[in-house]
mmCIF file of C-alpha atoms in Angstrom:
data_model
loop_
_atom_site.group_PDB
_atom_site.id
_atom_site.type_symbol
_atom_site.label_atom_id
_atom_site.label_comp_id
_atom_site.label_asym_id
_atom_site.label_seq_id
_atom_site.Cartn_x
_atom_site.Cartn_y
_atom_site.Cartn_z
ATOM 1 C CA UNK A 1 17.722 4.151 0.957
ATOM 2 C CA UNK A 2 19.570 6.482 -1.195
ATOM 3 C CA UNK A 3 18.098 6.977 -4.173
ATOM 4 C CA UNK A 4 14.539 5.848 -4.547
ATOM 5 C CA UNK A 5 13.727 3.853 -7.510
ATOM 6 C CA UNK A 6 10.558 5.250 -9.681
ATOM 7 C CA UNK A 7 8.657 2.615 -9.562
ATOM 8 C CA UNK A 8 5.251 2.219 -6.788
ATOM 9 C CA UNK A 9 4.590 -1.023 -5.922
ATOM 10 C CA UNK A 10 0.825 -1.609 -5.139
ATOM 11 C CA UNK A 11 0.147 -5.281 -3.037
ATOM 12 C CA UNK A 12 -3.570 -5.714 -2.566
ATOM 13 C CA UNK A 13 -5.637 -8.307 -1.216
ATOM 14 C CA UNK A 14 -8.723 -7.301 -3.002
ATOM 15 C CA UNK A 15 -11.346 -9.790 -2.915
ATOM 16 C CA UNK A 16 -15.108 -8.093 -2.599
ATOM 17 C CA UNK A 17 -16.164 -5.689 -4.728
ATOM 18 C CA UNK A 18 -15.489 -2.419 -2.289
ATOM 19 C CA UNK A 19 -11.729 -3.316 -2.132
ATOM 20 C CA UNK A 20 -11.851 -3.938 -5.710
ATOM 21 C CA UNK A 21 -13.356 -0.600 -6.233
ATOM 22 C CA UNK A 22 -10.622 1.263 -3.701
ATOM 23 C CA UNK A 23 -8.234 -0.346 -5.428
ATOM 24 C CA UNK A 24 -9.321 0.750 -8.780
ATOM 25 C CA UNK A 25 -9.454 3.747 -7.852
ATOM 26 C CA UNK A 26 -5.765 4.038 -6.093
ATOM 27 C CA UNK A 27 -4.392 3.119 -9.888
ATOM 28 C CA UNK A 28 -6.156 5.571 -11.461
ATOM 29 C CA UNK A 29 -4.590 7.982 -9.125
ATOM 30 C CA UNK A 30 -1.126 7.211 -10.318
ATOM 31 C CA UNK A 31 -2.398 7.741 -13.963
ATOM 32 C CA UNK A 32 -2.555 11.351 -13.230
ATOM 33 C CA UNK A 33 -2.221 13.290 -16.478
ATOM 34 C CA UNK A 34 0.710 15.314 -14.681
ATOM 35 C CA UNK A 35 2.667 12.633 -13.531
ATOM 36 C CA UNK A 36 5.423 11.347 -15.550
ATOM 37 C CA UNK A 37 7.832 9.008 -15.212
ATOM 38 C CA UNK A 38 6.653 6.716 -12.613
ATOM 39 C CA UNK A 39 6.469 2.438 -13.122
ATOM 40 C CA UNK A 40 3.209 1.240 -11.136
ATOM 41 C CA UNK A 41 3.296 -2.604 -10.922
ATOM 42 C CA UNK A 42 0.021 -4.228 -9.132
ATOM 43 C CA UNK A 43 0.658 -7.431 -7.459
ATOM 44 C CA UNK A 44 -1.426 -9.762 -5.656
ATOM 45 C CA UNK A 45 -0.317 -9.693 -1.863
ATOM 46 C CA UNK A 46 0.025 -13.513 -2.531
ATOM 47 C CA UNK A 47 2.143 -12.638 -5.372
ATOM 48 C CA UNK A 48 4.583 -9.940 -4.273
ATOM 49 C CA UNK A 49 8.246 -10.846 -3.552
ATOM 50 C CA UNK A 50 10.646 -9.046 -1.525
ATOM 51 C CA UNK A 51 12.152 -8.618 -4.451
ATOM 52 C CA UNK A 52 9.234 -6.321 -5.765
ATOM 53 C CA UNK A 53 9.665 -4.336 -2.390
ATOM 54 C CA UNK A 54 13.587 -4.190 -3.390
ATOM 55 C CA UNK A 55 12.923 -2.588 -6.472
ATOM 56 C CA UNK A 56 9.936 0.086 -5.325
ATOM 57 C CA UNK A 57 10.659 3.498 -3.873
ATOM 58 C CA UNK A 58 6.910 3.585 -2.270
ATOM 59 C CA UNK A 59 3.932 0.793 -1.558
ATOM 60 C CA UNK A 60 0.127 1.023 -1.724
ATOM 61 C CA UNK A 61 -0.663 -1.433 0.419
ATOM 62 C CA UNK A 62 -4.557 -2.536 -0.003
ATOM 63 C CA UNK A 63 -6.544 -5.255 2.262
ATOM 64 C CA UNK A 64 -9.842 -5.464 4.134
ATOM 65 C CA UNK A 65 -9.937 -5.980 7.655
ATOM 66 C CA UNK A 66 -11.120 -9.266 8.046
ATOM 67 C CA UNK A 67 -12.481 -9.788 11.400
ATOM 68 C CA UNK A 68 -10.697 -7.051 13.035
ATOM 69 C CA UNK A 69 -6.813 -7.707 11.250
ATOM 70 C CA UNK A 70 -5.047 -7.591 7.544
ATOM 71 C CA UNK A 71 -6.149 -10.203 5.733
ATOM 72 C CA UNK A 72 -4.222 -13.547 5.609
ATOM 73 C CA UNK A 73 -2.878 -12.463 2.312
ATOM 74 C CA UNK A 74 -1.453 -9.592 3.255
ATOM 75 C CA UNK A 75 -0.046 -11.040 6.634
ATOM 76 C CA UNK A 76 1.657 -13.390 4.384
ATOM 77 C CA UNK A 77 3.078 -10.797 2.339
ATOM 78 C CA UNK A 78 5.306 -8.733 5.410
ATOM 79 C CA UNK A 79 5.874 -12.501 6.648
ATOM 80 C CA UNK A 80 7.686 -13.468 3.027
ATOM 81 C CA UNK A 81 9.414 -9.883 2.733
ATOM 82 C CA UNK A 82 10.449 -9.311 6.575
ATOM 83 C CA UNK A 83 13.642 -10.042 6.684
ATOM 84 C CA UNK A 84 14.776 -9.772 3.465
ATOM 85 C CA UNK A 85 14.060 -5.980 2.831
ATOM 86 C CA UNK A 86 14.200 -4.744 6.522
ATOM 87 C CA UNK A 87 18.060 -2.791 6.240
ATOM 88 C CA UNK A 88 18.061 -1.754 2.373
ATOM 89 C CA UNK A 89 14.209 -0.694 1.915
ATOM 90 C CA UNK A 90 14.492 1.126 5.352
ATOM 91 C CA UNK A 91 12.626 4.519 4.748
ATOM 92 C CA UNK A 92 10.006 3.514 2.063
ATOM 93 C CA UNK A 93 7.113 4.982 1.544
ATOM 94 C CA UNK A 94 3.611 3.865 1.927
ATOM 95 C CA UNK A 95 -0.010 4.065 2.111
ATOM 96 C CA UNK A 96 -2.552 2.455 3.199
ATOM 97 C CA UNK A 97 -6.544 1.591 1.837
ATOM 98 C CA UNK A 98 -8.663 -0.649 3.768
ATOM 99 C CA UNK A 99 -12.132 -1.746 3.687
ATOM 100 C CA UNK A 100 -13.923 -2.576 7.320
ATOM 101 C CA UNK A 101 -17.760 -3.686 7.467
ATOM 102 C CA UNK A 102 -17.043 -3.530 11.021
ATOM 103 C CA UNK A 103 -13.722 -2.530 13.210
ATOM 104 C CA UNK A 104 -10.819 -1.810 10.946
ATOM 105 C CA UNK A 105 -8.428 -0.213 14.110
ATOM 106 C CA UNK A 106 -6.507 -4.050 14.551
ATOM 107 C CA UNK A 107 -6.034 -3.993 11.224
ATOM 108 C CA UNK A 108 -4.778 -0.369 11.154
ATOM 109 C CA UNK A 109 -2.618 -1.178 13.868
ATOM 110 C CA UNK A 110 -0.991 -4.096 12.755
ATOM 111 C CA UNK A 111 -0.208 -2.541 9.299
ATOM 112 C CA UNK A 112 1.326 0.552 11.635
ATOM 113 C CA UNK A 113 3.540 -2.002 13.656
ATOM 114 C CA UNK A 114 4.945 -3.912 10.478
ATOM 115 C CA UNK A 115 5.769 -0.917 8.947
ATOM 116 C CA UNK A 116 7.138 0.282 11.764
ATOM 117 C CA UNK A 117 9.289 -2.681 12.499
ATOM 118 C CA UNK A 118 10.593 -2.545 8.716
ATOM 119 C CA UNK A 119 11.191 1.467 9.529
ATOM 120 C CA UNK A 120 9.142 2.407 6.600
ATOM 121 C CA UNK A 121 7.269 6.195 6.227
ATOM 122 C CA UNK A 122 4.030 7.112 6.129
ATOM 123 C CA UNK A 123 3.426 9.302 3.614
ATOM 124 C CA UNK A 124 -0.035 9.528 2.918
ATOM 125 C CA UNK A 125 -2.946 9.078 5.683
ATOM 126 C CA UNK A 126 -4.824 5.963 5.478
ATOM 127 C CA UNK A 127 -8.112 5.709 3.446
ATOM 128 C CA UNK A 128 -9.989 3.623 5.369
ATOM 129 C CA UNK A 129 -13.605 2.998 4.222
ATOM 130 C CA UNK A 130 -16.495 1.254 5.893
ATOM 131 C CA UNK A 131 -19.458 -0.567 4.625
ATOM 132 C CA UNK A 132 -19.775 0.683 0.419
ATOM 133 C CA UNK A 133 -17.248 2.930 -0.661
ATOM 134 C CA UNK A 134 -18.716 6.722 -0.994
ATOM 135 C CA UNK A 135 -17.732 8.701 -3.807
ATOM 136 C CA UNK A 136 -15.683 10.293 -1.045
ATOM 137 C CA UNK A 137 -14.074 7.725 -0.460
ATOM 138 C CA UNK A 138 -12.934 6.183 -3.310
ATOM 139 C CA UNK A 139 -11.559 10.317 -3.897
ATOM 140 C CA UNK A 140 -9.205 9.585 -1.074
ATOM 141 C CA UNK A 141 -7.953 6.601 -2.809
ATOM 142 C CA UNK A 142 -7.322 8.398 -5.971
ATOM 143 C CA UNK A 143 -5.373 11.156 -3.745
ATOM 144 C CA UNK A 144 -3.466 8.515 -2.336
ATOM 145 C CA UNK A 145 -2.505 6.883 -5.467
ATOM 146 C CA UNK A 146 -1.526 10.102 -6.953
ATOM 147 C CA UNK A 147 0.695 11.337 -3.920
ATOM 148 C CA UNK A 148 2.822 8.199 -4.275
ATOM 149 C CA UNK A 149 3.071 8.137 -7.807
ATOM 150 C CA UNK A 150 3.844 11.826 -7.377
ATOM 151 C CA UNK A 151 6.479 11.389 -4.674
ATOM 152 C CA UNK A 152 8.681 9.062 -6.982
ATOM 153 C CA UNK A 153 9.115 11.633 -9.846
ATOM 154 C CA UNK A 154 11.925 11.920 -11.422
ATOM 155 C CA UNK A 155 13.331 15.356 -10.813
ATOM 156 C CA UNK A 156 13.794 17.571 -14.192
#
């Protein structure tokens, strides 16, 4: 990728309240008084098109690990957009939040081999949060938010 557009794309699968809350706090993150000239568009994972991918320079990517993997949303998501953006969003950005009541590391992992396969870049650690979100927690989804947004400044 060249250029990367400044817009973060943020696909969630957000159906209890904890992911809810993670995710609200990843958008205020990228509402960060200092950062400027960044599009955030939200889109249900159901939603999200390859075409949303197409036109992001990052993703916040947002699920619960639903007995041990993504959730079917999600899955359904890199299924739809596979293909389509593998060669021209090569190198894009992403984080990760994820809720777990219980083992989150299959979930982790397949996210990791997706992205992997669609040669995309870390570039934020995961936040990923067991049982209710701490105050901690949902921190680390703020920080993640805001590095994103941050990373697709414009330059002055």
């Amino acid at each position: 990728m060249a250029t990367r557009p400044h817009r973060l794309l943020v696909v969630h699968h957000t159906v209890s309240p904890a992911t809810e809350a993670m995710l609200d706090a990843v958008l205020r993150g990228t509402r960060a008084e200092e950062i400027t000239g960044v599009d955030v568009v939200t889109k249900a994972a159901l939603a999200a098109t390859a075409s949303d991918v197409l036109a992001a320079g990052a993703v916040a990517l947002g699920t619960p690990a639903n007995l041990g993997y993504i959730s079917g949303a999600l899955k359904h998501f890199f299924d739809q957009i596979y293909y389509p953006v593998r060669e021209e969003a090569r190198g894009t950005a992403y984080g990760l939040f994820l809720h777990a009541n219980e083992g989150p590391d299959g979930a982790q992992r397949a996210v990791e081999t997706i992205t992997t396969g669609l040669r995309w870049e870390r570039a934020v650690p995961d936040v990923v949060v067991r049982d209710a979100p701490t105050a901690a927690d949902l921190e680390a989804c703020w920080e993640l938010g805001a590095t994103l947004a941050a990373g697709l400044m414009p330059a002055d």
